[in-house]
CSV table of C-alpha atoms and ligand atoms in Angstrom, one decimal:
chain,number,residue,atom,x,y,z
A,11,MET,CA,42.6,25.9,-50.7
A,12,GLU,CA,41.5,29.5,-50.5
A,13,VAL,CA,40.3,29.9,-47.0
A,14,LEU,CA,40.8,27.9,-43.7
A,15,THR,CA,38.8,28.7,-40.6
A,16,GLY,CA,39.0,27.6,-37.0
A,17,GLY,CA,37.1,28.1,-33.7
A,18,LYS,CA,39.5,28.6,-30.9
A,19,ASN,CA,42.2,26.0,-31.4
A,20,VAL,CA,44.9,28.3,-32.6
A,21,ASP,CA,47.8,25.8,-32.5
A,22,LEU,CA,46.0,23.4,-34.9
A,23,LEU,CA,44.8,26.2,-37.1
A,24,ILE,CA,48.4,27.6,-37.4
A,25,GLN,CA,49.8,24.2,-38.0
A,26,GLN,CA,47.2,23.5,-40.8
A,27,ALA,CA,47.7,26.9,-42.3
A,28,LEU,CA,51.5,26.3,-42.5
A,29,GLU,CA,50.9,23.0,-44.2
A,30,PHE,CA,48.3,24.0,-46.7
A,31,LEU,CA,49.1,27.7,-47.2
A,32,PRO,CA,45.6,29.0,-47.9
A,33,ASN,CA,45.3,32.6,-49.0
A,34,THR,CA,43.1,33.6,-46.1
A,35,VAL,CA,42.7,32.3,-42.5
A,36,VAL,CA,39.9,33.2,-40.1
A,37,ILE,CA,39.9,32.4,-36.4
A,38,ALA,CA,36.4,32.7,-34.8
A,39,ASP,CA,37.7,33.6,-31.4
A,40,GLU,CA,38.7,37.3,-31.8
A,41,ARG,CA,41.0,37.3,-28.8
A,42,LYS,CA,43.3,35.0,-30.6
A,43,LEU,CA,43.7,37.2,-33.8
A,44,ASN,CA,47.2,38.5,-33.0
A,45,VAL,CA,48.6,35.1,-32.2
A,46,VAL,CA,47.5,33.7,-35.6
A,47,LYS,CA,48.6,36.9,-37.4
A,48,ASN,CA,52.1,36.8,-35.9
A,49,ALA,CA,52.5,33.1,-36.7
A,50,LEU,CA,51.5,33.5,-40.4
A,51,PHE,CA,52.9,37.0,-40.9
A,52,ASP,CA,55.8,36.1,-43.2
A,53,LYS,CA,53.7,33.7,-45.3
A,54,GLY,CA,51.6,36.4,-46.9
A,55,ILE,CA,48.4,34.8,-45.6
A,56,LYS,CA,45.6,37.2,-44.8
A,57,VAL,CA,44.2,36.7,-41.3
A,58,PHE,CA,40.8,37.8,-39.9
A,59,ALA,CA,38.8,37.0,-36.8
A,60,GLY,CA,35.2,36.7,-35.6
A,61,ASN,CA,32.0,35.0,-36.8
A,62,GLU,CA,31.1,37.9,-39.1
A,63,ALA,CA,34.4,37.5,-40.9
A,64,ILE,CA,33.5,33.8,-41.4
A,65,GLU,CA,30.2,34.8,-42.9
A,66,GLN,CA,32.0,37.1,-45.3
A,67,VAL,CA,34.9,34.9,-46.4
A,68,VAL,CA,32.5,32.1,-47.5
A,69,GLN,CA,31.2,34.5,-50.1
A,70,MET,CA,34.6,35.2,-51.7
A,71,GLU,CA,34.6,35.0,-55.5
A,72,GLU,CA,37.4,32.4,-55.6
A,73,ILE,CA,35.5,29.9,-53.6
A,74,ASP,CA,33.5,27.0,-55.3
A,75,LEU,CA,32.7,24.9,-52.3
A,76,VAL,CA,32.4,25.4,-48.6
A,77,LEU,CA,33.0,22.6,-46.1
A,78,THR,CA,30.8,23.6,-43.2
A,79,ALA,CA,32.1,22.0,-40.0
A,80,ILE,CA,31.3,24.4,-37.2
A,81,VAL,CA,29.5,22.4,-34.5
A,82,GLY,CA,25.9,23.2,-33.5
A,83,PHE,CA,23.5,26.1,-34.2
A,84,ALA,CA,26.6,28.3,-34.5
A,85,GLY,CA,27.2,26.8,-38.0
A,86,LEU,CA,23.9,28.0,-39.4
A,87,ALA,CA,24.6,31.6,-40.2
A,88,SER,CA,27.8,31.0,-42.3
A,89,THR,CA,26.2,28.1,-44.1
A,90,ILE,CA,23.3,30.4,-45.1
A,91,SER,CA,25.7,33.0,-46.2
A,92,ALA,CA,27.6,30.6,-48.4
A,93,ILE,CA,24.4,29.3,-50.0
A,94,LYS,CA,23.2,32.9,-50.7
A,95,ALA,CA,26.5,33.4,-52.6
A,96,GLY,CA,25.8,30.3,-54.6
A,97,LYS,CA,28.6,28.2,-53.2
A,98,GLN,CA,28.3,24.4,-53.2
A,99,ILE,CA,28.1,23.0,-49.7
A,100,ALA,CA,29.8,19.9,-48.2
A,101,LEU,CA,27.8,19.6,-45.0
A,102,ALA,CA,29.5,18.3,-41.9
A,103,ASN,CA,27.4,20.5,-39.6
A,104,LYS,CA,24.2,18.3,-39.2
A,105,GLU,CA,22.6,20.8,-36.8
A,106,THR,CA,22.1,23.2,-39.8
A,107,LEU,CA,19.5,20.9,-41.3
A,108,VAL,CA,18.1,19.8,-38.0
A,109,VAL,CA,17.4,23.4,-36.9
A,110,ALA,CA,16.3,24.9,-40.1
A,111,GLY,CA,16.1,22.0,-42.7
A,112,GLU,CA,13.1,23.4,-44.6
A,113,PHE,CA,14.5,26.9,-44.8
A,114,VAL,CA,18.0,25.8,-45.8
A,115,THR,CA,17.0,23.2,-48.4
A,116,LYS,CA,14.6,25.7,-50.0
A,117,LEU,CA,17.3,28.4,-50.0
A,118,ALA,CA,19.8,26.0,-51.6
A,119,GLN,CA,17.3,25.1,-54.3
A,120,GLU,CA,16.6,28.8,-55.1
A,121,HIS,CA,20.4,29.4,-55.5
A,122,GLY,CA,21.1,26.2,-57.4
A,123,VAL,CA,23.3,24.9,-54.6
A,124,ASN,CA,23.9,21.2,-54.0
A,125,ILE,CA,24.4,20.0,-50.5
A,126,TYR,CA,26.8,17.1,-50.3
A,127,PRO,CA,26.6,15.1,-47.1
A,128,VAL,CA,29.8,14.5,-45.1
A,129,ASP,CA,28.1,12.7,-42.2
A,130,SER,CA,29.1,9.0,-42.9
A,131,GLU,CA,25.5,7.6,-42.8
A,132,HIS,CA,24.3,10.2,-45.2
A,133,SER,CA,27.3,9.8,-47.4
A,134,ALA,CA,26.5,6.1,-47.5
A,135,ILE,CA,22.9,6.8,-48.7
A,136,PHE,CA,24.1,9.4,-51.2
A,137,GLN,CA,26.6,6.8,-52.6
A,138,CYS,CA,23.8,4.2,-52.8
A,139,LEU,CA,21.6,6.6,-54.7
A,140,VAL,CA,24.2,7.3,-57.5
A,141,GLY,CA,22.9,6.0,-60.8
A,142,GLU,CA,19.4,5.4,-59.4
A,143,PHE,CA,18.1,8.7,-61.0
A,144,HIS,CA,14.3,8.8,-60.2
A,145,ASN,CA,14.0,5.3,-58.9
A,146,PRO,CA,11.7,5.6,-55.9
A,147,VAL,CA,13.2,4.9,-52.5
A,148,GLU,CA,10.9,2.9,-50.2
A,149,LYS,CA,12.9,3.6,-47.1
A,150,ILE,CA,16.3,4.1,-45.6
A,151,TYR,CA,18.0,2.5,-42.7
A,152,LEU,CA,20.5,4.6,-40.8
A,153,THR,CA,22.9,2.4,-38.9
A,154,ALA,CA,23.9,3.2,-35.4
A,155,SER,CA,26.8,1.8,-33.4
A,156,GLY,CA,24.8,2.0,-30.2
A,157,GLY,CA,27.5,4.0,-28.6
A,158,PRO,CA,29.6,3.2,-25.5
A,159,PHE,CA,26.5,2.4,-23.4
A,160,ARG,CA,24.8,-0.1,-25.7
A,161,GLY,CA,23.1,-2.9,-23.6
A,162,LYS,CA,23.3,-0.9,-20.3
A,163,ASP,CA,20.2,-0.1,-18.2
A,164,ILE,CA,19.0,3.0,-16.5
A,165,PRO,CA,20.5,2.4,-13.0
A,166,TYR,CA,23.9,2.0,-14.7
A,167,LEU,CA,23.4,5.2,-16.7
A,168,ALA,CA,22.5,7.1,-13.6
A,169,SER,CA,26.1,7.2,-12.5
A,170,VAL,CA,28.1,7.1,-15.7
A,171,SER,CA,31.0,9.7,-15.9
A,172,LYS,CA,32.0,12.1,-18.6
A,173,ALA,CA,35.1,10.0,-19.3
A,174,GLN,CA,33.0,6.9,-19.9
A,175,ALA,CA,30.7,8.7,-22.2
A,176,LEU,CA,33.6,10.1,-24.2
A,177,ARG,CA,35.0,6.6,-24.9
A,178,HIS,CA,33.3,5.7,-28.2
A,179,PRO,CA,33.8,2.1,-29.3
A,180,ASN,CA,34.3,2.7,-33.1
A,181,TRP,CA,34.6,6.4,-34.1
A,182,ASP,CA,37.1,9.0,-33.1
A,183,MET,CA,35.1,12.3,-33.0
A,184,GLY,CA,34.7,15.6,-31.2
A,185,ALA,CA,33.3,15.8,-27.6
A,186,LYS,CA,29.8,17.1,-28.5
A,187,ILE,CA,29.1,14.4,-31.1
A,188,THR,CA,30.6,11.7,-28.9
A,189,ILE,CA,28.2,12.5,-26.1
A,190,ASP,CA,25.3,12.7,-28.7
A,191,SER,CA,26.3,9.1,-29.7
A,192,ALA,CA,26.2,7.9,-26.1
A,193,THR,CA,22.6,9.3,-25.7
A,194,LEU,CA,21.6,8.2,-29.2
A,195,MET,CA,20.7,11.9,-29.9
A,196,ASN,CA,23.3,11.8,-32.7
A,197,LYS,CA,21.1,9.2,-34.5
A,198,GLY,CA,18.0,11.3,-33.8
A,199,LEU,CA,19.7,14.4,-35.3
A,200,GLU,CA,20.8,12.3,-38.3
A,201,VAL,CA,17.2,11.1,-38.8
A,202,ILE,CA,16.1,14.7,-39.2
A,203,GLU,CA,19.1,15.5,-41.3
A,204,ALA,CA,18.2,12.6,-43.7
A,205,LYS,CA,14.7,13.7,-44.0
A,206,TRP,CA,15.8,17.1,-45.4
A,207,LEU,CA,18.8,15.9,-47.5
A,208,PHE,CA,16.8,13.1,-49.3
A,209,HIS,CA,13.3,14.6,-49.2
A,210,LEU,CA,11.8,11.7,-47.2
A,211,GLN,CA,8.7,11.3,-45.1
A,212,PRO,CA,9.3,10.4,-41.4
A,213,GLU,CA,7.9,6.9,-41.9
A,214,GLN,CA,10.5,6.2,-44.6
A,215,ILE,CA,13.4,6.5,-42.1
A,216,ASP,CA,14.4,3.8,-39.7
A,217,VAL,CA,17.3,3.2,-37.4
A,218,ILE,CA,19.0,-0.1,-36.9
A,219,VAL,CA,21.9,-0.8,-34.4
A,220,HIS,CA,24.9,-2.4,-36.1
A,221,PRO,CA,27.7,-2.4,-33.5
A,222,GLN,CA,30.5,-3.2,-35.9
A,223,SER,CA,30.0,0.1,-37.8
A,224,ILE,CA,31.0,-1.3,-41.1
A,225,ILE,CA,27.7,-0.9,-43.0
A,226,HIS,CA,27.3,2.9,-42.9
A,227,SER,CA,23.6,2.9,-44.0
A,228,ILE,CA,21.2,1.2,-46.4
A,229,VAL,CA,18.7,2.2,-49.0
A,230,GLN,CA,15.7,0.0,-49.8
A,231,PHE,CA,14.0,0.6,-53.2
A,232,LYS,CA,10.4,0.1,-54.2
A,233,ASP,CA,11.2,-3.3,-55.7
A,234,GLY,CA,12.6,-4.5,-52.3
A,235,SER,CA,16.2,-4.4,-53.3
A,236,MET,CA,18.6,-3.0,-50.8
A,237,LYS,CA,21.9,-1.3,-51.3
A,238,ALA,CA,24.4,-0.7,-48.5
A,239,GLN,CA,27.7,1.2,-48.4
A,240,MET,CA,30.5,-0.4,-46.4
A,241,GLY,CA,33.9,0.4,-45.1
A,242,LEU,CA,36.0,0.8,-42.0
A,243,PRO,CA,34.7,3.5,-39.7
A,244,ASP,CA,36.9,6.5,-40.7
A,245,MET,CA,35.7,9.9,-41.6
A,246,LYS,CA,38.4,10.5,-44.3
A,247,LEU,CA,36.4,8.6,-46.9
A,248,PRO,CA,33.1,10.5,-46.6
A,249,ILE,CA,34.9,13.8,-46.4
A,250,GLN,CA,36.9,13.0,-49.5
A,251,TYR,CA,33.8,11.8,-51.4
A,252,ALA,CA,31.9,15.0,-50.6
A,253,LEU,CA,34.9,17.0,-52.1
A,254,THR,CA,35.4,14.8,-55.2
A,255,TYR,CA,31.9,13.7,-56.1
A,256,PRO,CA,31.1,12.3,-58.7
A,257,HIS,CA,34.6,11.0,-58.9
A,258,ARG,CA,36.5,8.7,-56.6
A,259,LEU,CA,40.0,9.6,-55.8
A,260,THR,CA,42.7,6.9,-55.2
A,261,SER,CA,43.4,6.6,-51.5
A,262,THR,CA,45.7,4.8,-49.2
A,263,PHE,CA,43.1,4.5,-46.5
A,264,LYS,CA,43.2,1.2,-44.7
A,265,ARG,CA,41.2,-1.5,-46.5
A,266,PHE,CA,38.4,-3.6,-44.9
A,267,ASN,CA,39.3,-7.2,-44.2
A,268,PHE,CA,36.4,-9.7,-44.0
A,269,LEU,CA,38.2,-12.0,-41.7
A,270,ASP,CA,38.6,-9.2,-39.1
A,271,TYR,CA,34.8,-9.1,-39.1
A,272,PRO,CA,33.4,-12.6,-39.6
A,273,LEU,CA,30.0,-11.6,-38.1
A,274,PHE,CA,27.8,-8.6,-38.6
A,275,SER,CA,25.0,-8.2,-36.2
A,276,PHE,CA,21.9,-6.0,-36.0
A,277,GLU,CA,19.4,-5.1,-33.2
A,278,GLN,CA,16.7,-2.6,-32.4
A,279,PRO,CA,17.7,0.6,-30.7
A,280,ASP,CA,16.7,0.7,-27.0
A,281,LYS,CA,14.4,3.7,-27.1
A,282,LYS,CA,13.2,3.2,-23.5
A,283,THR,CA,16.7,3.5,-22.0
A,284,PHE,CA,17.8,6.1,-24.5
A,285,PRO,CA,14.8,8.4,-25.0
A,286,CYS,CA,16.6,11.0,-27.0
A,287,LEU,CA,16.0,9.1,-30.2
A,288,GLU,CA,12.3,9.1,-29.6
A,289,LEU,CA,12.3,12.8,-28.7
A,290,ALA,CA,14.0,13.5,-32.1
A,291,PHE,CA,11.3,11.5,-34.0
A,292,HIS,CA,8.7,13.4,-32.1
A,293,ALA,CA,10.2,16.7,-33.0
A,294,MET,CA,10.5,15.7,-36.6
A,295,ASN,CA,6.9,14.6,-36.8
A,296,LYS,CA,5.7,17.8,-35.2
A,297,GLY,CA,7.7,20.0,-37.6
A,298,GLY,CA,7.9,23.8,-37.3
A,299,ASN,CA,10.5,24.9,-34.8
A,300,MET,CA,10.4,21.7,-32.7
A,301,ALA,CA,13.7,20.4,-34.0
A,302,CYS,CA,15.3,23.8,-33.3
A,303,ILE,CA,14.1,23.5,-29.7
A,304,LEU,CA,15.4,19.9,-29.6
A,305,ASN,CA,18.8,20.9,-30.8
A,306,ALA,CA,19.2,24.0,-28.6
A,307,ALA,CA,18.1,22.1,-25.4
A,308,ASN,CA,20.5,19.3,-26.4
A,309,GLU,CA,23.4,21.6,-26.9
A,310,ILE,CA,22.9,23.2,-23.5
A,311,ALA,CA,22.4,19.8,-21.7
A,312,VAL,CA,25.5,18.2,-23.4
A,313,SER,CA,27.6,21.2,-22.5
A,314,ALA,CA,26.4,21.0,-18.9
A,315,PHE,CA,27.2,17.3,-18.8
A,316,LEU,CA,30.6,17.9,-20.1
A,317,GLN,CA,31.1,20.5,-17.3
A,318,ASP,CA,30.0,17.9,-14.7
A,319,LYS,CA,26.9,20.1,-13.8
A,320,ILE,CA,24.3,17.4,-14.6
A,321,GLY,CA,24.2,13.6,-14.7
A,322,PHE,CA,23.7,11.6,-18.0
A,323,LEU,CA,20.0,10.9,-17.4
A,324,LYS,CA,19.2,14.6,-17.0
A,325,ILE,CA,20.1,15.2,-20.7
A,326,PRO,CA,16.9,13.7,-22.1
A,327,ASP,CA,14.9,15.2,-19.2
A,328,ILE,CA,15.9,18.7,-20.1
A,329,ILE,CA,15.2,18.2,-23.8
A,330,GLY,CA,11.8,16.6,-23.1
A,331,GLU,CA,10.8,19.6,-20.9
A,332,ALA,CA,12.0,22.1,-23.4
A,333,LEU,CA,9.9,20.5,-26.2
A,334,GLN,CA,6.8,20.8,-24.0
A,335,LYS,CA,7.4,24.3,-22.6
A,336,VAL,CA,9.1,26.5,-25.3
A,337,ASN,CA,6.7,28.2,-27.6
A,338,TYR,CA,5.8,26.2,-30.7
A,339,SER,CA,5.7,27.9,-34.1
A,340,ALA,CA,4.4,26.0,-37.1
A,341,LYS,CA,6.0,28.1,-39.9
A,342,PRO,CA,9.1,29.7,-38.5
A,343,SER,CA,11.2,32.4,-40.4
A,344,TYR,CA,14.9,32.6,-40.0
A,345,GLU,CA,14.4,35.2,-37.2
A,346,ASP,CA,12.0,32.8,-35.5
A,347,TYR,CA,14.7,30.1,-35.5
A,348,VAL,CA,17.2,32.5,-33.9
A,349,ASN,CA,14.6,33.5,-31.3
A,350,THR,CA,13.6,29.9,-30.6
A,351,ASP,CA,17.3,28.9,-30.2
A,352,ARG,CA,17.8,31.8,-27.7
A,353,GLU,CA,14.6,31.1,-25.8
A,354,THR,CA,15.4,27.4,-25.5
A,355,ARG,CA,18.9,28.0,-24.3
A,356,LYS,CA,17.6,30.2,-21.6
A,357,PHE,CA,14.9,27.7,-20.6
A,358,ALA,CA,17.4,24.8,-20.5
A,359,SER,CA,20.0,26.7,-18.6
A,360,GLY,CA,17.3,27.5,-16.1
A,361,MET,CA,16.7,23.8,-15.6
A,362,ILE,CA,20.4,23.3,-15.0
A,363,SER,CA,20.9,26.0,-12.4
A,364,LYS,CA,18.0,24.7,-10.3
B,8,MN3,MN1,27.1,10.1,-38.5
């Protein structure tokens, strides 16, 4: 490993740097530079700080592939920087494609860069497409666990706590994505991500709730045949596959046991109770900067919910309002995305302080 980066969790960054001994380490939070420097001083590891440093290190000559895992809009700039330098991308930051999918996929094409999905559903689709060359895809089904509030109604959701929302039934993930799973916005963002990754029309993408989270997604081909990718819900596999494609590395990951899961079930997502999914489809259909508005409003709303400033049901309210009120632009440039993001954050924050 050449470079390891982290946001503000210095302890974990130092621990990982000592384990993997990269040549360079970057901490995004500049206030923590000296702590990291001191800890790694005698290992000969170069240490930098700040977002600009991240944008620079991804262009280093020694690097072949960049795993982009910064959460939210914040991951966009460094991903673009890596693509411009011709680095292959293993994409864990779905917001990059949600916010600026058209721009990013076009840029990647121009620079001969492949984007390998890390998101488990997209990794599943990617794995199902291996060997299918130009066989036409009829549609894809993204599977959803339904999150911690599957089957609940609006009166119940009105009073759910942060702690309840953070308790995901199947996946162990960061706070932002776990709340997104509870509102079903995560699936909405993934629908948009899939559109750009696999060059699909909106009507070719469907969502099906599969509470066991064993089937990670499904491709249906033009002849009606369906392929699914299965496994225990653990991010280690999709991360590894993005790094080793087209090869499969021997692993000791826990194996699936059929008798632990004698029944698989499927149901329609409850779009009435969880309007975020519908809002995401709406933003995708409208195109332009709509998904950028959707994402920024969601980031602000989720962060406010995590700070106990708003209730759970206010999250889709804020996003819906932002989609209506923030200026629409049909053909945004990179600067337009940056402006839309800033404008939407201001608008959504205004709705929270009210
Ligand atoms: Mn996912």
